[in-house]
Amino acid sequence: MADKTKRSISIAAPSSRVMDVIADYDAYPEWVAAAKSVEVLARGANGRARRVRFVLDAGMVKDTYELDFDWASDGKSVRWSLASAEIQKSQDGSYTLEDLPDGTTTVTYELTVDLNIPMIGLFKRKAEKAITDTALKELKKRVEG
C-alpha cells in the first residue's frame, strides 16, 4: 500500500463549523483556487454528499474526477475514494477533526493519490504535501474569514 501524506492545522472554530465548510461542495469554487467546478451527484440519507464531480485546474495538473464519500456518524470525520478520473488511478483521503478545550479544532488531512502516468515517489509525495498544505490553508482561511 502506498504511503499516505498526513498534515494537520489548527482552526479557530468548533469542529461542527469546520465540517459544515468541508461538506459544502457547492461553495468550493468560491474558495478552493484549483476547483473550477464542483457538482454533487448523489446525497446520502443524512443529506451529505455521497458522490461529487470535481473539475480541477492546478496549473500543470488538470483533471475531472468523481469521489465517493463516507461520513462518520459523529460528524468528526469524512473519508473518500476515487470513483472515476481522467489522469488519476486512485485517490484515498480523509479529514479528521478534533475539538480542543480552547474552542479550536485540529484538522488532520490524509491523502494518497496515484496517477495513470509514471511519477517518481519523491515527486509524488511532494505533490501530495503541496496539495494537503494548500487545502488546509484554504480551509482555515474560509472558516476563520
Short mmCIF file of C-alpha atoms in Angstrom, two decimals:
data_model
loop_
_atom_site.label_atom_id
_atom_site.label_comp_id
_atom_site.label_asym_id
_atom_site.label_seq_id
_atom_site.Cartn_x
_atom_site.Cartn_y
_atom_site.Cartn_z
CA MET A 1 0.00 0.00 0.00
CA ALA A 2 1.23 3.48 -0.83
CA ASP A 3 2.33 5.82 1.92
CA LYS A 4 -0.17 8.48 2.94
CA THR A 5 0.66 12.13 3.25
CA LYS A 6 -0.64 13.39 6.59
CA ARG A 7 -0.85 17.08 7.57
CA SER A 8 -2.64 18.96 10.36
CA ILE A 9 -3.68 22.53 11.11
CA SER A 10 -5.42 24.33 13.97
CA ILE A 11 -8.56 26.30 13.11
CA ALA A 12 -10.18 28.81 15.46
CA ALA A 13 -13.71 27.38 15.25
CA PRO A 14 -15.66 24.40 16.61
CA SER A 15 -15.49 21.17 14.60
CA SER A 16 -19.16 21.45 13.56
CA ARG A 17 -18.41 24.73 11.74
CA VAL A 18 -15.30 23.27 10.11
CA MET A 19 -17.21 20.18 8.93
CA ASP A 20 -20.02 22.36 7.54
CA VAL A 21 -17.46 24.17 5.36
CA ILE A 22 -15.83 20.88 4.27
CA ALA A 23 -19.26 19.44 3.35
CA ASP A 24 -20.44 22.49 1.34
CA TYR A 25 -19.09 21.31 -2.02
CA ASP A 26 -21.25 23.74 -3.97
CA ALA A 27 -19.20 26.60 -2.47
CA TYR A 28 -15.75 25.11 -3.22
CA PRO A 29 -15.17 27.14 -6.41
CA GLU A 30 -15.51 30.29 -4.24
CA TRP A 31 -12.53 29.41 -2.02
CA VAL A 32 -10.59 26.46 -3.45
CA ALA A 33 -8.32 28.03 -6.06
CA ALA A 34 -7.88 24.86 -8.16
CA ALA A 35 -11.59 23.90 -8.18
CA LYS A 36 -13.06 25.17 -11.43
CA SER A 37 -16.39 23.42 -10.85
CA VAL A 38 -17.84 21.06 -8.26
CA GLU A 39 -21.14 19.20 -8.60
CA VAL A 40 -22.83 16.98 -6.02
CA LEU A 41 -24.11 13.97 -7.98
CA ALA A 42 -25.71 11.99 -5.12
CA ARG A 43 -26.58 12.59 -1.47
CA GLY A 44 -26.94 10.15 1.40
CA ALA A 45 -29.81 9.87 3.87
CA ASN A 46 -28.03 12.39 6.14
CA GLY A 47 -28.09 14.99 3.34
CA ARG A 48 -24.31 14.90 2.94
CA ALA A 49 -22.75 14.30 -0.46
CA ARG A 50 -22.16 10.65 -1.38
CA ARG A 51 -20.64 11.30 -4.83
CA VAL A 52 -19.14 14.55 -6.12
CA ARG A 53 -17.63 15.50 -9.51
CA PHE A 54 -14.66 17.88 -9.45
CA VAL A 55 -13.08 19.77 -12.35
CA LEU A 56 -9.59 20.65 -11.16
CA ASP A 57 -7.10 23.02 -12.75
CA ALA A 58 -3.96 23.31 -10.65
CA GLY A 59 -1.66 24.71 -13.34
CA MET A 60 0.22 21.73 -14.77
CA VAL A 61 -2.32 19.27 -13.32
CA LYS A 62 -5.81 19.25 -14.78
CA ASP A 63 -8.35 16.50 -14.09
CA THR A 64 -12.06 15.77 -13.96
CA TYR A 65 -12.85 13.15 -11.36
CA GLU A 66 -15.56 11.77 -9.08
CA LEU A 67 -15.15 10.88 -5.43
CA ASP A 68 -17.34 8.71 -3.20
CA PHE A 69 -17.68 9.94 0.40
CA ASP A 70 -18.29 8.16 3.70
CA TRP A 71 -19.29 10.45 6.59
CA ALA A 72 -18.78 9.40 10.23
CA SER A 73 -21.97 9.47 12.27
CA ASP A 74 -20.29 11.59 14.96
CA GLY A 75 -19.57 14.40 12.46
CA LYS A 76 -15.84 14.30 13.21
CA SER A 77 -14.51 12.69 10.03
CA VAL A 78 -15.11 12.03 6.36
CA ARG A 79 -13.32 9.56 4.10
CA TRP A 80 -13.32 9.39 0.33
CA SER A 81 -12.13 7.24 -2.53
CA LEU A 82 -11.87 7.71 -6.27
CA ALA A 83 -14.84 6.53 -8.34
CA SER A 84 -13.58 7.71 -11.75
CA ALA A 85 -11.00 10.08 -13.21
CA GLU A 86 -9.09 11.09 -16.30
CA ILE A 87 -5.49 11.07 -15.01
CA GLN A 88 -5.79 9.56 -11.53
CA LYS A 89 -5.58 5.82 -10.95
CA SER A 90 -6.61 6.09 -7.29
CA GLN A 91 -7.24 8.64 -4.57
CA ASP A 92 -7.98 7.92 -0.94
CA GLY A 93 -8.27 10.63 1.65
CA SER A 94 -9.83 11.80 4.86
CA TYR A 95 -10.40 14.74 7.13
CA THR A 96 -10.46 14.02 10.87
CA LEU A 97 -11.49 16.76 13.31
CA GLU A 98 -10.57 17.02 16.98
CA ASP A 99 -12.19 19.60 19.27
CA LEU A 100 -9.74 21.17 21.71
CA PRO A 101 -10.62 22.65 25.12
CA ASP A 102 -9.86 26.20 23.92
CA GLY A 103 -12.61 26.03 21.28
CA THR A 104 -10.28 25.41 18.35
CA THR A 105 -10.27 22.36 16.12
CA THR A 106 -7.30 20.34 14.92
CA VAL A 107 -7.95 19.22 11.35
CA THR A 108 -5.90 16.30 10.05
CA TYR A 109 -5.89 15.64 6.30
CA GLU A 110 -4.60 12.33 4.94
CA LEU A 111 -4.17 11.78 1.20
CA THR A 112 -2.83 9.16 -1.18
CA VAL A 113 -3.00 9.74 -4.94
CA ASP A 114 -1.76 7.51 -7.75
CA LEU A 115 -1.71 8.76 -11.32
CA ASN A 116 -2.02 6.90 -14.61
CA ILE A 117 1.28 8.47 -15.62
CA PRO A 118 4.56 7.32 -14.02
CA MET A 119 5.86 9.59 -11.28
CA ILE A 120 8.91 9.20 -9.06
CA GLY A 121 7.87 8.58 -5.44
CA LEU A 122 9.70 11.65 -4.14
CA PHE A 123 7.84 13.94 -6.57
CA LYS A 124 4.53 12.24 -5.79
CA ARG A 125 4.99 12.83 -2.04
CA LYS A 126 6.00 16.45 -2.64
CA ALA A 127 2.88 16.97 -4.78
CA GLU A 128 0.68 15.38 -2.09
CA LYS A 129 2.30 17.60 0.56
CA ALA A 130 1.63 20.70 -1.55
CA ILE A 131 -1.99 19.63 -2.12
CA THR A 132 -2.65 18.95 1.57
CA ASP A 133 -0.89 22.11 2.76
CA THR A 134 -2.82 24.28 0.30
CA ALA A 135 -6.14 22.60 1.12
CA LEU A 136 -5.68 23.09 4.87
CA LYS A 137 -4.62 26.75 4.49
CA GLU A 138 -7.60 27.48 2.22
CA LEU A 139 -9.95 25.70 4.65
CA LYS A 140 -8.57 27.69 7.60
CA LYS A 141 -8.99 30.97 5.71
CA ARG A 142 -12.58 30.09 4.70
CA VAL A 143 -13.65 29.03 8.20
CA GLU A 144 -11.93 31.84 10.09
CA GLY A 145 -12.60 34.53 7.46
#
